[in-house]
Amino acid sequence: MNDSSTSGDLADSLRALVAGLAVGDRLPSSRELTSQYRVGPATVARAIAALAAEGAVVTRPGSGTYVARGLVGGDDDGGDTDWQTVALTDRTVDTHLVGDPLGPVPAGTIPLDGGYIHRSLQPTRALSAALARAARRPDAWDRAPAGGLSALRTVLARIVGGTVTPDDVLVTAGGQSALSIAFRAVAAPGSPVLVESPTYPRALAAARAAGLRPVPVPLDAAGLRPDLLADAFAMTGARLLYCQPTFQNPTGTVLAPERRRQILDIARASGAFVLEDDFARHLGHGGAVPRPLVADDRDGTVVHVTSLTKPGAPSLRIGALVARGPVMERMRAVRLVDDFFVTRPLQEAALEILSSPSWDRHVRALGAALRARCAVLADAVLLEVPGATLTGLPTGGLHLWVRLPSGVDDGALARAARQHGVAVSAGRRYFAAEPTAAHLRIGFAAAADHAELTEGARRLGTALGD
């Protein structure tokens, strides 16, 4: 090749070279190519740029040019995305915590791992009617206020109680969105966040996605241990605690009355916020449900999360953050960066539902149904799963927390259970660090009826026996 060779000619020669190499192989340096093909540096640069535009090579400044995909080994129908492994250096989004590690559930599997209530328990008729009325409003498709509709914020403030006002409420697209906003608004990336152990995996995922480092604090039968919480604040310097004081997921624990004030006092003395996830406020099994921590907090220590999704339906993506002081302004700013506002028709429908007597009737009926399902599944697990121990019979929520016999691997059992036609959740996913023992979280809300709950426990026992 002489000095008059074009960059196109050189690009053709390099394509032939790349076709004989493997992905990741390094091409000769620009100096070597200049010498070998007797062209100028600018010609080499243009030829390399052409191949990079095609995706055949990738250039790494200071390192060289490497084979990427495409021309290697002939035609490539599916492409090669291996380069993303290098590009995605930020590992803060934990895909194992937000997805199902065992993959899609096969047809016919009994869902004892679900986090939503079965369709037969949902107020679908009332929801459909409310959404239809909301869609007919003249302003149905207008922009909603960033903080949420004033009337909806008023109703949500009344549900939370205490001295909470509508100005203290920010409407969100469900509880998970609220958690994501709060973690990013309250704590700086790289800082620790204290969490109950065990706790909700998707809260761990949201915290890590915000760049935070979850630090576990153990629970006992009365909830979060204040003595260990004080130690954890002192040792880590954390400025945020995430907890679920009422019907905790996965254990179902309710934080004892005397500990509620202790938790707030410890956090306040540490100059820290308490992120209270009150997802199960409407999931009591018929008994008294304790007041949320935020209802008795006048100093802005508590950032409260609530949601209508769990007691309503999976697509009723309406939740709220409740807070006082500058932290609320920070969360409003994060919400504007994220998505501006929650769609107005859904807010109007939620307002219709909450303002109707049918909502209270639904909550009461749901509580009775969940109480009966909980008892049926608990009896079936104790009968059908040898060596299984219930850590307690919950008085609210959607799940049982079951300790497995010594030597049983909860992940292996969850996989075996799938093969026997029942889906359960391995307990290890609920721990921010090493689990204390092997557990399963077994849900009683997503199955179709009592017969499915009993059959699911039988299949689980068979999987354990095998």
Short mmCIF file of C-alpha atoms in Angstrom, two decimals:
data_model
loop_
_atom_site.label_atom_id
_atom_site.label_comp_id
_atom_site.label_asym_id
_atom_site.label_seq_id
_atom_site.Cartn_x
_atom_site.Cartn_y
_atom_site.Cartn_z
CA MET A 1 0.00 0.00 0.00
CA ASN A 2 1.48 3.40 -1.01
CA ASP A 3 1.10 6.93 0.29
CA SER A 4 -1.92 7.57 -1.96
CA SER A 5 -4.00 4.82 -0.34
CA THR A 6 -7.27 6.12 1.05
CA SER A 7 -8.64 5.54 4.52
CA GLY A 8 -11.37 3.44 2.85
CA ASP A 9 -8.78 1.09 1.43
CA LEU A 10 -7.12 0.81 4.81
CA ALA A 11 -10.50 0.21 6.50
CA ASP A 12 -11.11 -2.73 4.12
CA SER A 13 -7.73 -4.18 5.01
CA LEU A 14 -8.41 -3.79 8.71
CA ARG A 15 -11.81 -5.48 8.36
CA ALA A 16 -10.04 -8.50 6.90
CA LEU A 17 -7.59 -8.40 9.79
CA VAL A 18 -10.36 -8.16 12.41
CA ALA A 19 -12.27 -11.07 10.85
CA GLY A 20 -9.39 -13.37 11.76
CA LEU A 21 -9.19 -12.23 15.38
CA ALA A 22 -11.21 -13.00 18.50
CA VAL A 23 -13.32 -10.55 20.52
CA GLY A 24 -11.00 -8.70 22.88
CA ASP A 25 -7.87 -9.14 20.75
CA ARG A 26 -5.75 -6.02 20.40
CA LEU A 27 -5.04 -4.53 16.98
CA PRO A 28 -1.57 -3.26 16.07
CA SER A 29 -0.85 0.23 17.34
CA SER A 30 -1.38 3.29 15.15
CA ARG A 31 2.41 3.57 14.75
CA GLU A 32 2.62 -0.08 13.67
CA LEU A 33 -0.25 0.37 11.18
CA THR A 34 1.36 3.53 9.78
CA SER A 35 4.58 1.63 9.19
CA GLN A 36 3.01 -1.60 7.91
CA TYR A 37 0.63 0.02 5.41
CA ARG A 38 2.82 3.06 4.66
CA VAL A 39 0.09 5.62 5.28
CA GLY A 40 -0.12 8.74 7.38
CA PRO A 41 -1.44 8.88 10.97
CA ALA A 42 -4.57 10.75 9.84
CA THR A 43 -5.45 7.95 7.41
CA VAL A 44 -5.08 5.37 10.19
CA ALA A 45 -7.25 7.46 12.52
CA ARG A 46 -10.03 7.75 9.91
CA ALA A 47 -9.98 4.01 9.18
CA ILE A 48 -10.12 3.12 12.89
CA ALA A 49 -12.97 5.58 13.37
CA ALA A 50 -14.91 3.92 10.54
CA LEU A 51 -14.57 0.48 12.14
CA ALA A 52 -15.49 1.87 15.55
CA ALA A 53 -18.64 3.41 14.08
CA GLU A 54 -19.57 -0.02 12.75
CA GLY A 55 -19.05 -1.53 16.18
CA ALA A 56 -16.27 -3.78 14.95
CA VAL A 57 -13.64 -2.30 17.26
CA VAL A 58 -13.53 -0.28 20.44
CA THR A 59 -10.81 2.23 21.23
CA ARG A 60 -9.51 2.70 24.75
CA PRO A 61 -7.41 5.83 25.16
CA GLY A 62 -3.97 5.04 26.47
CA SER A 63 -4.48 1.32 25.89
CA GLY A 64 -5.19 0.68 22.21
CA THR A 65 -7.84 -0.61 19.81
CA TYR A 66 -9.61 -3.92 20.45
CA VAL A 67 -11.90 -6.22 18.51
CA ALA A 68 -15.47 -5.71 19.69
CA ARG A 69 -17.89 -7.79 17.63
CA GLY A 70 -19.53 -8.14 14.22
CA LEU A 71 -16.75 -9.01 11.84
CA VAL A 72 -15.40 -11.77 14.06
CA GLY A 73 -16.33 -15.26 12.84
CA GLY A 74 -18.65 -14.08 10.03
CA ASP A 75 -22.29 -13.12 10.42
CA ASP A 76 -23.62 -12.46 13.93
CA ASP A 77 -27.40 -12.52 14.14
CA GLY A 78 -27.65 -11.66 17.83
CA GLY A 79 -24.82 -9.18 18.29
CA ASP A 80 -22.37 -9.21 21.15
CA THR A 81 -23.19 -7.28 24.32
CA ASP A 82 -20.20 -8.48 26.33
CA TRP A 83 -18.69 -4.99 26.09
CA GLN A 84 -21.39 -3.81 28.50
CA THR A 85 -19.79 -5.78 31.32
CA VAL A 86 -16.84 -3.40 31.13
CA ALA A 87 -18.93 -0.28 30.58
CA LEU A 88 -21.37 -0.95 33.43
CA THR A 89 -18.84 -0.46 36.20
CA ASP A 90 -21.47 0.87 38.63
CA ARG A 91 -22.82 -2.17 40.47
CA THR A 92 -25.24 -0.28 42.76
CA VAL A 93 -28.37 -1.68 41.09
CA ASP A 94 -28.65 -5.21 42.45
CA THR A 95 -30.62 -7.21 39.89
CA HIS A 96 -30.78 -10.23 42.21
CA LEU A 97 -32.81 -8.28 44.78
CA VAL A 98 -35.34 -6.75 42.41
CA GLY A 99 -35.93 -9.74 40.13
CA ASP A 100 -36.85 -13.36 40.67
CA PRO A 101 -33.54 -15.24 40.96
CA LEU A 102 -35.22 -18.45 39.82
CA GLY A 103 -36.74 -16.95 36.68
CA PRO A 104 -40.34 -17.00 35.44
CA VAL A 105 -42.80 -19.16 37.35
CA PRO A 106 -44.05 -22.12 35.25
CA ALA A 107 -47.76 -22.34 34.52
CA GLY A 108 -49.70 -24.18 37.20
CA THR A 109 -47.31 -23.18 40.00
CA ILE A 110 -49.01 -22.25 43.28
CA PRO A 111 -47.78 -18.74 44.19
CA LEU A 112 -46.74 -18.71 47.85
CA ASP A 113 -44.11 -16.08 47.09
CA GLY A 114 -46.40 -13.27 45.96
CA GLY A 115 -46.45 -9.80 47.49
CA TYR A 116 -49.92 -8.82 46.22
CA ILE A 117 -53.40 -10.00 47.12
CA HIS A 118 -55.22 -12.38 44.81
CA ARG A 119 -57.63 -10.89 42.30
CA SER A 120 -60.58 -12.30 44.25
CA LEU A 121 -59.54 -10.13 47.22
CA GLN A 122 -59.14 -6.90 45.25
CA PRO A 123 -61.87 -4.23 45.11
CA THR A 124 -61.83 -4.42 41.31
CA ARG A 125 -65.42 -3.31 40.75
CA ALA A 126 -65.00 -0.22 42.91
CA LEU A 127 -61.62 0.55 41.33
CA SER A 128 -63.00 0.28 37.80
CA ALA A 129 -65.97 2.50 38.62
CA ALA A 130 -63.73 5.08 40.31
CA LEU A 131 -61.31 5.17 37.38
CA ALA A 132 -64.17 5.56 34.90
CA ARG A 133 -65.58 8.51 36.86
CA ALA A 134 -62.12 10.05 37.16
CA ALA A 135 -61.50 9.77 33.41
CA ARG A 136 -64.73 11.66 32.66
CA ARG A 137 -63.69 14.76 34.60
CA PRO A 138 -63.11 17.81 32.37
CA ASP A 139 -59.62 18.25 33.80
CA ALA A 140 -58.78 14.53 33.88
CA TRP A 141 -55.79 14.85 31.58
CA ASP A 142 -54.47 18.16 32.86
CA ARG A 143 -51.13 18.36 34.60
CA ALA A 144 -51.40 17.43 38.28
CA PRO A 145 -49.56 19.38 41.00
CA ALA A 146 -46.08 17.99 41.62
CA GLY A 147 -46.94 17.26 45.24
CA GLY A 148 -50.23 15.58 44.40
CA LEU A 149 -53.87 16.63 44.31
CA SER A 150 -54.75 18.74 47.33
CA ALA A 151 -57.85 16.69 48.14
CA LEU A 152 -55.92 13.42 47.98
CA ARG A 153 -53.17 14.79 50.21
CA THR A 154 -55.85 15.84 52.71
CA VAL A 155 -57.33 12.34 52.82
CA LEU A 156 -53.90 10.72 53.17
CA ALA A 157 -52.94 13.11 55.97
CA ARG A 158 -56.13 12.17 57.82
CA ILE A 159 -55.34 8.45 57.43
CA VAL A 160 -51.85 8.90 58.88
CA GLY A 161 -53.29 10.93 61.77
CA GLY A 162 -51.66 12.89 64.54
CA THR A 163 -50.61 16.41 63.60
CA VAL A 164 -49.87 15.55 59.95
CA THR A 165 -51.23 18.16 57.52
CA PRO A 166 -51.77 18.02 53.74
CA ASP A 167 -48.63 20.15 53.29
CA ASP A 168 -46.64 17.31 54.87
CA VAL A 169 -47.72 14.83 52.14
CA LEU A 170 -46.09 14.11 48.78
CA VAL A 171 -48.02 11.72 46.51
CA THR A 172 -45.81 9.11 44.81
CA ALA A 173 -46.21 6.32 42.25
CA GLY A 174 -46.47 3.60 44.90
CA GLY A 175 -44.33 2.65 47.86
CA GLN A 176 -41.25 1.56 45.91
CA SER A 177 -41.04 4.95 44.22
CA ALA A 178 -41.37 6.60 47.63
CA LEU A 179 -38.48 4.53 49.01
CA SER A 180 -36.27 5.40 46.04
CA ILE A 181 -37.00 9.12 46.43
CA ALA A 182 -36.39 9.07 50.18
CA PHE A 183 -33.10 7.18 50.06
CA ARG A 184 -31.67 9.56 47.46
CA ALA A 185 -32.97 12.68 49.18
CA VAL A 186 -31.97 11.92 52.75
CA ALA A 187 -28.52 10.31 52.59
CA ALA A 188 -25.42 11.05 50.53
CA PRO A 189 -23.97 8.35 48.24
CA GLY A 190 -21.41 6.22 50.05
CA SER A 191 -22.96 6.71 53.48
CA PRO A 192 -24.33 3.91 55.70
CA VAL A 193 -28.02 3.26 56.24
CA LEU A 194 -29.19 1.11 59.14
CA VAL A 195 -31.77 -1.56 58.28
CA GLU A 196 -33.62 -4.24 60.19
CA SER A 197 -32.28 -7.75 59.83
CA PRO A 198 -34.03 -9.38 58.04
CA THR A 199 -35.76 -6.76 55.90
CA TYR A 200 -37.49 -6.07 52.57
CA PRO A 201 -35.12 -6.95 49.68
CA ARG A 202 -36.34 -4.21 47.36
CA ALA A 203 -35.67 -1.63 50.04
CA LEU A 204 -32.09 -2.95 50.15
CA ALA A 205 -31.98 -2.67 46.36
CA ALA A 206 -33.29 0.92 46.44
CA ALA A 207 -30.75 1.88 49.11
CA ARG A 208 -27.87 0.38 47.14
CA ALA A 209 -29.09 2.01 43.94
CA ALA A 210 -28.84 5.32 45.81
CA GLY A 211 -25.21 4.50 46.61
CA LEU A 212 -25.87 3.69 50.28
CA ARG A 213 -24.34 0.89 52.36
CA PRO A 214 -26.97 -1.12 54.31
CA VAL A 215 -25.88 -2.05 57.85
CA PRO A 216 -28.07 -4.70 59.52
CA VAL A 217 -29.53 -4.33 63.02
CA PRO A 218 -31.17 -7.48 64.46
CA LEU A 219 -34.82 -7.93 65.39
CA ASP A 220 -36.39 -10.01 68.13
CA ALA A 221 -40.01 -10.90 68.89
CA ALA A 222 -40.68 -7.27 69.95
CA GLY A 223 -39.14 -5.74 66.85
CA LEU A 224 -35.97 -3.75 66.33
CA ARG A 225 -33.59 -3.94 69.31
CA PRO A 226 -32.95 -0.43 70.68
CA ASP A 227 -29.68 -1.40 72.39
CA LEU A 228 -28.14 -2.67 69.19
CA LEU A 229 -29.58 0.26 67.25
CA ALA A 230 -27.78 2.73 69.52
CA ASP A 231 -24.55 0.79 69.08
CA ALA A 232 -24.97 0.76 65.30
CA PHE A 233 -25.52 4.53 65.13
CA ALA A 234 -22.45 5.09 67.29
CA MET A 235 -20.20 2.74 65.32
CA THR A 236 -21.23 3.76 61.80
CA GLY A 237 -22.14 7.43 62.11
CA ALA A 238 -25.28 6.65 60.06
CA ARG A 239 -27.85 9.41 59.62
CA LEU A 240 -30.69 7.20 58.41
CA LEU A 241 -32.60 4.16 59.71
CA TYR A 242 -34.99 2.22 57.48
CA CYS A 243 -37.57 0.18 59.38
CA GLN A 244 -41.07 -1.35 59.17
CA PRO A 245 -42.55 -0.98 62.65
CA THR A 246 -45.93 -2.54 61.81
CA PHE A 247 -46.31 -6.08 60.36
CA GLN A 248 -42.68 -6.12 59.28
CA ASN A 249 -41.78 -7.81 56.00
CA PRO A 250 -40.78 -10.66 56.16
CA THR A 251 -41.23 -11.51 59.85
CA GLY A 252 -44.65 -9.93 60.56
CA THR A 253 -43.23 -8.42 63.76
CA VAL A 254 -44.88 -5.37 65.34
CA LEU A 255 -42.55 -2.99 67.14
CA ALA A 256 -43.47 -3.01 70.84
CA PRO A 257 -45.07 0.19 72.23
CA GLU A 258 -42.23 0.93 74.66
CA ARG A 259 -39.67 0.58 71.89
CA ARG A 260 -41.37 3.06 69.57
CA ARG A 261 -40.40 6.04 71.68
CA GLN A 262 -36.95 4.56 72.29
CA ILE A 263 -36.28 4.23 68.57
CA LEU A 264 -37.22 7.87 67.94
CA ASP A 265 -35.19 9.09 70.92
CA ILE A 266 -32.10 7.17 69.78
CA ALA A 267 -32.41 8.48 66.22
CA ARG A 268 -32.94 12.05 67.39
CA ALA A 269 -29.92 11.85 69.71
CA SER A 270 -27.86 10.59 66.76
CA GLY A 271 -29.02 13.40 64.48
CA ALA A 272 -30.58 10.81 62.19
CA PHE A 273 -33.80 10.31 60.24
CA VAL A 274 -36.11 7.31 60.57
CA LEU A 275 -37.57 6.12 57.26
CA GLU A 276 -40.79 4.40 58.37
CA ASP A 277 -42.18 1.99 55.77
CA ASP A 278 -45.85 1.63 56.71
CA PHE A 279 -46.81 -0.53 53.70
CA ALA A 280 -49.11 -2.78 55.80
CA ARG A 281 -51.28 -0.12 57.47
CA HIS A 282 -54.39 -1.52 55.73
CA LEU A 283 -53.35 -5.18 56.05
CA GLY A 284 -54.23 -5.85 59.69
CA HIS A 285 -56.04 -9.11 60.39
CA GLY A 286 -58.84 -7.52 62.38
CA GLY A 287 -57.12 -6.34 65.54
CA ALA A 288 -55.87 -2.89 66.51
CA VAL A 289 -53.17 -1.43 64.26
CA PRO A 290 -50.62 0.78 66.09
CA ARG A 291 -50.33 4.46 65.21
CA PRO A 292 -47.51 5.21 62.79
CA LEU A 293 -44.33 6.68 64.27
CA VAL A 294 -44.77 9.87 62.28
CA ALA A 295 -48.10 10.61 63.99
CA ASP A 296 -46.28 11.33 67.26
CA ASP A 297 -43.21 12.99 65.74
CA ARG A 298 -43.16 16.80 65.93
CA ASP A 299 -39.47 17.34 65.19
CA GLY A 300 -39.23 15.98 61.66
CA THR A 301 -37.28 12.87 62.63
CA VAL A 302 -39.60 10.50 60.74
CA VAL A 303 -39.98 10.24 56.98
CA HIS A 304 -43.08 8.12 56.50
CA VAL A 305 -43.95 5.88 53.52
CA THR A 306 -47.43 4.58 52.88
CA SER A 307 -49.08 2.89 49.90
CA LEU A 308 -52.47 1.79 48.58
CA THR A 309 -51.01 -0.86 46.29
CA LYS A 310 -50.82 -3.82 48.69
CA PRO A 311 -54.40 -3.57 50.02
CA GLY A 312 -55.79 -2.44 46.65
CA ALA A 313 -54.34 -3.90 43.47
CA PRO A 314 -50.89 -4.14 41.84
CA SER A 315 -51.64 -1.36 39.36
CA LEU A 316 -53.04 1.03 41.96
CA ARG A 317 -49.63 2.70 42.04
CA ILE A 318 -50.44 5.37 44.58
CA GLY A 319 -48.28 5.96 47.64
CA ALA A 320 -47.12 8.89 49.70
CA LEU A 321 -44.19 10.33 51.60
CA VAL A 322 -44.94 12.24 54.80
CA ALA A 323 -42.29 14.52 56.29
CA ARG A 324 -41.70 17.92 57.85
CA GLY A 325 -38.98 20.49 57.28
CA PRO A 326 -36.27 20.86 54.64
CA VAL A 327 -36.23 17.11 53.93
CA MET A 328 -39.64 17.45 52.28
CA GLU A 329 -38.32 20.16 49.96
CA ARG A 330 -35.45 17.86 49.03
CA MET A 331 -37.85 15.00 48.25
CA ARG A 332 -40.09 17.26 46.17
CA ALA A 333 -37.03 18.23 44.14
CA VAL A 334 -36.09 14.59 43.55
CA ARG A 335 -39.64 13.85 42.43
CA LEU A 336 -39.45 16.68 39.86
CA VAL A 337 -36.21 15.23 38.51
CA ASP A 338 -37.78 11.77 38.28
CA ASP A 339 -41.21 12.18 36.72
CA PHE A 340 -42.81 15.56 37.61
CA PHE A 341 -46.04 14.09 39.03
CA VAL A 342 -48.24 11.01 39.32
CA THR A 343 -50.81 10.66 36.53
CA ARG A 344 -53.92 12.63 37.41
CA PRO A 345 -56.64 10.05 36.57
CA LEU A 346 -55.03 7.53 38.93
CA GLN A 347 -54.89 10.13 41.70
CA GLU A 348 -58.54 11.03 41.11
CA ALA A 349 -59.49 7.35 41.21
CA ALA A 350 -57.58 6.86 44.48
CA LEU A 351 -59.37 9.87 45.93
CA GLU A 352 -62.72 8.40 44.89
CA ILE A 353 -61.89 5.08 46.51
CA LEU A 354 -60.58 6.49 49.79
CA SER A 355 -63.54 8.87 50.11
CA SER A 356 -66.07 6.09 49.70
CA PRO A 357 -67.51 3.96 52.52
CA SER A 358 -66.67 0.96 50.32
CA TRP A 359 -62.97 1.36 51.17
CA ASP A 360 -63.50 0.79 54.88
CA ARG A 361 -65.73 -2.19 54.10
CA HIS A 362 -63.06 -3.56 51.78
CA VAL A 363 -60.31 -3.19 54.41
CA ARG A 364 -62.42 -4.99 57.02
CA ALA A 365 -63.31 -7.83 54.64
CA LEU A 366 -59.71 -8.11 53.49
CA GLY A 367 -58.49 -8.34 57.08
CA ALA A 368 -60.89 -11.18 57.84
CA ALA A 369 -59.87 -13.04 54.67
CA LEU A 370 -56.16 -12.63 55.40
CA ARG A 371 -56.62 -13.83 58.99
CA ALA A 372 -58.33 -17.00 57.79
CA ARG A 373 -55.74 -17.63 55.08
CA CYS A 374 -52.90 -17.09 57.55
CA ALA A 375 -54.32 -19.70 59.92
CA VAL A 376 -54.90 -22.23 57.12
CA LEU A 377 -51.37 -21.90 55.77
CA ALA A 378 -49.76 -21.95 59.21
CA ASP A 379 -51.54 -25.20 60.10
CA ALA A 380 -50.66 -26.73 56.74
CA VAL A 381 -46.96 -25.81 56.98
CA LEU A 382 -46.65 -27.28 60.48
CA LEU A 383 -48.39 -30.45 59.29
CA GLU A 384 -46.71 -30.91 55.91
CA VAL A 385 -43.16 -29.50 56.31
CA PRO A 386 -41.19 -31.60 58.82
CA GLY A 387 -39.00 -29.58 61.18
CA ALA A 388 -40.32 -26.20 60.06
CA THR A 389 -40.84 -23.63 62.82
CA LEU A 390 -43.03 -20.53 62.67
CA THR A 391 -41.30 -17.55 64.27
CA GLY A 392 -44.77 -16.34 65.27
CA LEU A 393 -48.28 -16.07 63.90
CA PRO A 394 -48.55 -12.58 62.40
CA THR A 395 -51.54 -10.35 63.20
CA GLY A 396 -51.19 -8.49 59.92
CA GLY A 397 -49.42 -8.54 56.58
CA LEU A 398 -49.24 -11.13 53.82
CA HIS A 399 -46.55 -13.64 54.85
CA LEU A 400 -45.33 -16.29 57.24
CA TRP A 401 -41.65 -16.35 58.24
CA VAL A 402 -40.63 -19.99 58.58
CA ARG A 403 -37.37 -21.27 60.04
CA LEU A 404 -36.11 -24.42 58.37
CA PRO A 405 -34.48 -27.43 60.02
CA SER A 406 -30.74 -27.30 60.60
CA GLY A 407 -28.74 -28.24 57.54
CA VAL A 408 -31.40 -27.28 54.98
CA ASP A 409 -30.31 -24.84 52.28
CA ASP A 410 -33.16 -22.38 51.74
CA GLY A 411 -32.04 -21.49 48.21
CA ALA A 412 -31.88 -25.15 47.19
CA LEU A 413 -35.28 -25.80 48.75
CA ALA A 414 -36.83 -22.84 46.89
CA ARG A 415 -35.47 -24.26 43.62
CA ALA A 416 -36.74 -27.74 44.44
CA ALA A 417 -40.14 -26.34 45.38
CA ARG A 418 -40.46 -24.80 41.90
CA GLN A 419 -39.91 -28.23 40.40
CA HIS A 420 -42.76 -29.52 42.57
CA GLY A 421 -45.12 -26.75 41.47
CA VAL A 422 -45.00 -24.28 44.35
CA ALA A 423 -43.14 -20.95 44.56
CA VAL A 424 -41.67 -19.72 47.86
CA SER A 425 -39.02 -17.11 48.69
CA ALA A 426 -35.60 -18.11 50.04
CA GLY A 427 -34.89 -16.29 53.29
CA ARG A 428 -31.33 -15.31 52.42
CA ARG A 429 -32.63 -12.54 50.11
CA TYR A 430 -33.96 -10.68 53.16
CA PHE A 431 -30.61 -10.23 54.91
CA ALA A 432 -28.21 -7.37 54.21
CA ALA A 433 -25.34 -9.57 55.46
CA GLU A 434 -24.99 -13.25 56.27
CA PRO A 435 -28.30 -14.86 57.37
CA THR A 436 -28.58 -16.10 60.93
CA ALA A 437 -30.34 -19.31 59.84
CA ALA A 438 -32.19 -20.81 56.88
CA HIS A 439 -35.69 -19.39 56.42
CA LEU A 440 -38.49 -19.20 53.88
CA ARG A 441 -40.96 -16.38 53.41
CA ILE A 442 -44.27 -18.04 52.51
CA GLY A 443 -47.18 -15.88 51.42
CA PHE A 444 -50.88 -16.58 51.93
CA ALA A 445 -52.39 -13.70 49.91
CA ALA A 446 -51.60 -14.49 46.26
CA ALA A 447 -53.01 -18.04 46.10
CA ALA A 448 -56.51 -18.51 44.75
CA ASP A 449 -58.10 -20.07 47.86
CA HIS A 450 -57.59 -22.17 50.98
CA ALA A 451 -57.29 -25.36 48.93
CA GLU A 452 -54.33 -23.94 47.02
CA LEU A 453 -52.66 -22.92 50.29
CA THR A 454 -52.99 -26.44 51.68
CA GLU A 455 -51.80 -28.03 48.44
CA GLY A 456 -48.89 -25.61 48.24
CA ALA A 457 -47.72 -26.61 51.73
CA ARG A 458 -48.01 -30.29 50.75
CA ARG A 459 -45.88 -29.74 47.66
CA LEU A 460 -43.31 -27.84 49.74
CA GLY A 461 -43.11 -30.72 52.20
CA THR A 462 -42.59 -33.14 49.31
CA ALA A 463 -39.78 -30.96 47.95
CA LEU A 464 -38.10 -30.93 51.37
CA GLY A 465 -38.43 -34.68 51.69
CA ASP A 466 -36.92 -35.24 48.24
#
